[in-house]
XYZ file of C-alpha atoms in Angstrom:
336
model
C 109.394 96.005 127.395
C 109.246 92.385 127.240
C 111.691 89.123 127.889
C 111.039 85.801 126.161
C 112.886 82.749 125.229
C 114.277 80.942 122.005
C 114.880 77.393 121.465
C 117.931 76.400 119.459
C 118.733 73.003 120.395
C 118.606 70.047 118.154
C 119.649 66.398 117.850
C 123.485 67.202 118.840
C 121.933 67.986 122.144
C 120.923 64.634 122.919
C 118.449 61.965 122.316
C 115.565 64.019 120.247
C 112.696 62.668 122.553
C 114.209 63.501 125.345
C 115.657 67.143 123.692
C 112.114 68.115 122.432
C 110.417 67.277 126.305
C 113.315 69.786 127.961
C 112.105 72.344 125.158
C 108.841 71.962 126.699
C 109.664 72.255 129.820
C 111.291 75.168 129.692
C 108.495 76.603 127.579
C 106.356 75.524 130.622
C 108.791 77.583 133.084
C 108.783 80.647 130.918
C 104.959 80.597 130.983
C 105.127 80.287 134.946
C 107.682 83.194 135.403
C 105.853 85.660 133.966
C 108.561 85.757 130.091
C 106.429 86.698 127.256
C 106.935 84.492 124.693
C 108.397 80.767 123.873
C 109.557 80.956 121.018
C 111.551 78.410 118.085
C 113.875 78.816 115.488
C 114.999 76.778 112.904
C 117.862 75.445 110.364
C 116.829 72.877 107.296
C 120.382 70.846 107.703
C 121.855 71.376 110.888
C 121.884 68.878 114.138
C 121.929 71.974 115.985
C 118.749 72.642 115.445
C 115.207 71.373 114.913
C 114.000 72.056 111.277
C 110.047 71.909 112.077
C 110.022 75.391 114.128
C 105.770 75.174 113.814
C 105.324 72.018 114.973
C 106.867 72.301 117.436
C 104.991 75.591 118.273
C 102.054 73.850 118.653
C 103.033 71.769 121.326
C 104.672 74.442 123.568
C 101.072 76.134 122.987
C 99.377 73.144 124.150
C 101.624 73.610 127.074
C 101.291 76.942 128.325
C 98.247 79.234 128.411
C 99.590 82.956 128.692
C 103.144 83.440 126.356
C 103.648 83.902 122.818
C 103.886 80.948 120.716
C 106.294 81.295 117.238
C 109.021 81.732 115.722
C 111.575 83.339 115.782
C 112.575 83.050 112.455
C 111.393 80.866 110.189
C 112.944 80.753 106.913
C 109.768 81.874 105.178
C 110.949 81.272 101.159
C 111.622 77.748 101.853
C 107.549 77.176 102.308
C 104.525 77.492 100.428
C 103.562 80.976 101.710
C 99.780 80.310 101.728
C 100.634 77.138 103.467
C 102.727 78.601 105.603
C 99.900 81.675 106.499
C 97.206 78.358 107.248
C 99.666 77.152 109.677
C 100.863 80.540 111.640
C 97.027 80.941 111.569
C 96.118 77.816 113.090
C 98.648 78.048 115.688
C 96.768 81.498 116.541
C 93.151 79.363 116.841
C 95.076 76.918 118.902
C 96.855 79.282 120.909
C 93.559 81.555 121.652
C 95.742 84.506 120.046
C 98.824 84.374 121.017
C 100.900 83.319 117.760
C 104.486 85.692 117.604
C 105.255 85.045 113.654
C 108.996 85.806 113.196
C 110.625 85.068 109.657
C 113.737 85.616 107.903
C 115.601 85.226 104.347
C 118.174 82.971 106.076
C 121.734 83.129 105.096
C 123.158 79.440 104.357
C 122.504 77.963 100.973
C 122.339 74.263 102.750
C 119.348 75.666 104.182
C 117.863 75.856 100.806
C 119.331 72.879 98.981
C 118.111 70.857 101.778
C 114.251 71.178 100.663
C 115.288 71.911 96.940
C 114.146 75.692 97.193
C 116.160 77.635 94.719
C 119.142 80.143 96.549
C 118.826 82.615 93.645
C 115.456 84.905 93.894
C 115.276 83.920 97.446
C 115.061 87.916 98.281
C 112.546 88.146 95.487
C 110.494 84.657 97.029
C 110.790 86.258 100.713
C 109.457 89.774 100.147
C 106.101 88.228 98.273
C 105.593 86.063 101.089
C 105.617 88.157 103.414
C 102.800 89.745 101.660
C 100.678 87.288 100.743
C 100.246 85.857 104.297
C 99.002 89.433 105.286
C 96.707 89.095 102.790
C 95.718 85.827 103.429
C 94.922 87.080 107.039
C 93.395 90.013 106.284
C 90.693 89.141 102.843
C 88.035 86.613 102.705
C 89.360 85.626 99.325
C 92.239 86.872 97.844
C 94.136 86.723 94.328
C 97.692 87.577 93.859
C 100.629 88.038 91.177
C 103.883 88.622 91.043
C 107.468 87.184 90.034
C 107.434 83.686 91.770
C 104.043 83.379 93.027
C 100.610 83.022 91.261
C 97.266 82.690 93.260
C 93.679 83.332 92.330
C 90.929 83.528 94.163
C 92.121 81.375 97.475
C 91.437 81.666 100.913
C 93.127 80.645 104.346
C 90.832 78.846 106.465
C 90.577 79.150 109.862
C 90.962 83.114 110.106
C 93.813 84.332 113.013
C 92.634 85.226 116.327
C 94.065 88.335 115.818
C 93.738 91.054 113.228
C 95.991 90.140 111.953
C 98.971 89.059 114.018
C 102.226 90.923 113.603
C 104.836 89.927 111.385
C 108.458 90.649 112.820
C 111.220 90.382 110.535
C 115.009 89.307 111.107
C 117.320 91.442 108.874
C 121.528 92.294 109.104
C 122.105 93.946 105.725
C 121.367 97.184 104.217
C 118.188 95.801 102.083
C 116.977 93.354 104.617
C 116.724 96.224 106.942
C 114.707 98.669 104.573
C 112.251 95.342 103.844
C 111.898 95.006 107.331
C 110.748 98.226 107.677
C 108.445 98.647 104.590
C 106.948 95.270 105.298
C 106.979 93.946 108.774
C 105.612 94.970 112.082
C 109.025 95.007 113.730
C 112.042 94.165 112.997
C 114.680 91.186 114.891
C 118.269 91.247 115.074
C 120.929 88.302 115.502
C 121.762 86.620 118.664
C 125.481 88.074 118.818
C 125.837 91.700 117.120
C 127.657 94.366 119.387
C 125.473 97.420 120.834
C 126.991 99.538 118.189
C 125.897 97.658 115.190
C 122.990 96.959 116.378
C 122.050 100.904 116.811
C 123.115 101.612 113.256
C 120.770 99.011 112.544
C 118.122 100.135 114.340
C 118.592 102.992 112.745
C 118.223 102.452 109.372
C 115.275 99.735 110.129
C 113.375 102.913 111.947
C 113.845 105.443 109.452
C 112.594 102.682 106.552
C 109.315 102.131 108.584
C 108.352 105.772 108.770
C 109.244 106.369 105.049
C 106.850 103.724 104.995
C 104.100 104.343 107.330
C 104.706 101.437 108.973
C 104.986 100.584 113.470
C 108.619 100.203 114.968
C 109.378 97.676 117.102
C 112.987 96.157 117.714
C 113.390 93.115 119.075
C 117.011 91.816 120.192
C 117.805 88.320 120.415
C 120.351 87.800 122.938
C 122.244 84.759 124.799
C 121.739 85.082 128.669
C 122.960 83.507 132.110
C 122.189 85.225 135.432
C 123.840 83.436 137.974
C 124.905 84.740 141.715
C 128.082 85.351 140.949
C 130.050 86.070 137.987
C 132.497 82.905 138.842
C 129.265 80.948 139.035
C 128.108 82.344 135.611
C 131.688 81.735 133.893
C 131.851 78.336 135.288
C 128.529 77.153 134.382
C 127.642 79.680 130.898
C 131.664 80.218 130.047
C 132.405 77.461 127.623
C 128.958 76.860 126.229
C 129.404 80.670 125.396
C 132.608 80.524 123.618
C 131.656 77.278 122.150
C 128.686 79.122 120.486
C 130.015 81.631 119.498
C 132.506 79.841 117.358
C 129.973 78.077 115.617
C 127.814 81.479 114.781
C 131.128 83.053 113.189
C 131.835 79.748 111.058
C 128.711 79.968 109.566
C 129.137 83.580 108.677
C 126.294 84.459 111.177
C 128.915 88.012 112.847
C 130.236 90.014 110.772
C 131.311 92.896 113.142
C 134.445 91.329 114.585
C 137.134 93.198 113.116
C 140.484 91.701 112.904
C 138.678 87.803 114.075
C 140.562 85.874 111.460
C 139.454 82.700 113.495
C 136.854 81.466 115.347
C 139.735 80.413 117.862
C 140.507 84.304 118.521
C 137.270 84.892 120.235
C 137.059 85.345 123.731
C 134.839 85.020 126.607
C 135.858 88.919 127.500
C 134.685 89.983 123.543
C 131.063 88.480 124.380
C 130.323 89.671 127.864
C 131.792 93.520 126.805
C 128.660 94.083 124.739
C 127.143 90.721 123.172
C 125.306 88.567 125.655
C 123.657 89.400 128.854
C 125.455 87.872 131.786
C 126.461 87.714 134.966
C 124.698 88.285 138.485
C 121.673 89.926 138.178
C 122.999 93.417 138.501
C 125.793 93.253 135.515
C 122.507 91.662 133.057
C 120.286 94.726 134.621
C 123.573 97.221 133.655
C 123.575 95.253 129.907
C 119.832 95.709 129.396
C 120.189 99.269 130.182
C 122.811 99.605 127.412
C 120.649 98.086 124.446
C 117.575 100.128 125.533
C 119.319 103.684 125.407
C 121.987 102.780 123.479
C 120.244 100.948 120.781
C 116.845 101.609 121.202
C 115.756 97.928 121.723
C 112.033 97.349 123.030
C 111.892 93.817 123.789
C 114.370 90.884 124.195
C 114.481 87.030 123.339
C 117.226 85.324 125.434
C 118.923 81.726 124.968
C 119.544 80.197 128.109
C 120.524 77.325 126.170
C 122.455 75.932 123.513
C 123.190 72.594 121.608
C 126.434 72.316 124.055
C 124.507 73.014 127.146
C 124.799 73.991 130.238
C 122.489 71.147 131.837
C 118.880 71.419 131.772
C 118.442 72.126 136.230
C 120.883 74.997 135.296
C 118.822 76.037 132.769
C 115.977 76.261 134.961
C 117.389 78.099 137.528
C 118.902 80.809 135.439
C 115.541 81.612 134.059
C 114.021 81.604 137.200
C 116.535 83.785 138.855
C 116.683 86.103 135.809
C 112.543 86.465 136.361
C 112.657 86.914 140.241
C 115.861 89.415 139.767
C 115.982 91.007 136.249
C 112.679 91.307 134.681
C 110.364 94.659 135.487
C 107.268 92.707 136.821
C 105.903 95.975 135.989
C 106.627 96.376 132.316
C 103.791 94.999 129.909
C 105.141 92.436 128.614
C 102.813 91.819 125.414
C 104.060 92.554 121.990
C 101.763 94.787 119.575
């Protein structure tokens, strides 16, 4: 079992300089305190977030020497895939191996529209992607046909470090879930599912990868704040939470909320019952134990921050509390 960090500020965090250096910073601390990987994220149109998730990669892997260095996700149909395997494979060189490649379908159409990629056949544009970067990583040359994309006789140049590097997939429907376990190497869920749902995904992910022949991995991507007190982690993690939260559900981004008519109904109580993991270090230990028996999950990414904060010296302390307190310093951390 592993814990790593995502990235999912963006301009409405601050000045963009200044935004991007705290990323690295805190890429630098999860690299000290023994997380496993850094990782970024991305949306095309939103302040929230950055919308180069690679480039950015490369300098947290300039900055650190022992995590993973990725994403988690890209949107992979809104690039050229073989562009986008020469990227995630130089990022591997750079990195000396240590490139975590996590992509998704994505779910808003401004997403799309913002770099002119067509919404329709975006399922069709993801699943062949997905595929042709294996291939790219794994054949000298390499020809390939299908319903979008047409190459012949191409090659990616440099070669990964690894052979090849896993591809982990972020999936919430019914289909998603079965591609994610026919094609990828693991599959991701959203930040802000409930244990349940996330077990009955896990569930239907794990049963498509051995119909398929394929490893299991699930990866949970989770908010966190471990603070000394749960007072301490209300007051500092309590309206950043709810603030978050809101935004996710406007965008359509939970969907297991039953009888949430508006964002305004959610609580702080509906996200620490079985959403986030928070508190003192005991109540995150207690949550961590739920999605590993309950839902099977093998590793976690946790946001210790978003666009609305908390502060950046907060940050840093609730990451290095959650490593002194929370993480087994005896689990292997590294993903296969």
């Amino acid at each position: 079992m592993g814990f790593g960090v995502v990235f999912t500020q963006g301009v409405a965090s601050g000045d963009p300089h200044q935004v991007i250096g705290e990323i690295l910073e805190q890429a630098e601390a999860a690299d000290r305190l023994g997380y496993f990987a850094a990782l970024t994220t991305e949306h095309k149109y939103s302040e929230e977030y950055f919308g180069s998730p690679l480039h950015l990669a490369y300098a947290i892997a300039a900055r650190t020497e022992r995590v993973k260095v990725g994403t988690s996700i890209a949107i992979a149909p809104l690039y050229n895939p073989v562009e986008l395997a020469q990227d995630a494979a130089m990022l591997d060189q750079m990195s000396g191996g240590r490139l975590f490649l996590g992509l998704g379908a994505g779910y808003l159409p401004e997403d799309y529209q913002t770099v002119g990629v067509p919404w329709q056949g975006r399922i069709q544009r993801f699943d062949e992607t997905v595929r042709i970067i294996r291939q790219a990583w794994t054949s000298d040359r390499f020809s390939f046909t299908d319903r979008i994309y047409d190459f012949q006789d191409v090659s990616v140049i440099p070669r990964p470090v690894q052979s090849p590097p896993p591809i982990h997939l972020g999936a919430w429907s019914p289909g998603g879930l079965a591609r994610a376990g026919r094609l990828g190497d693991g599959w991701i869920s959203n930040a802000l599912m409930s244990v349940d749902t996330m077990r009955q995904m896990g569930d239907t992910y794990r049963e498509a990868a051995r119909e398929s022949g394929r490893p299991q991995r699930v990866t949970a991507i989770r908010f966190c704040w471990t603070a000394e007190s749960r007072e301490d982690a209300v007051r500092d993690f309590g309206a950043t939470a709810i603030d978050m939260v809101r935004t996710l559900w406007t965008y359509g981004a939970i969907t297991d909320m039953p009888g949430v008519t508006a964002a305004d109904q959610i609580t702080l109580d509906d996200l620490m019952r079985d959403r986030m993991i928070f508190g003192t270090p005991d109540d995150c230990r207690a949550a961590i134990a739920d999605y590993r028996t309950k839902a099977g999950v093998d590793d976690f990414l946790l946001i210790f921050r978003h666009p609305s904060g908390p502060a950046q010296d907060r940050v840093l302390s609730a990451m290095e509390l959650f490593a002194s307190e929370v993480m087994d310093k005896d689990a292997d951390p590294a993903l296969t």
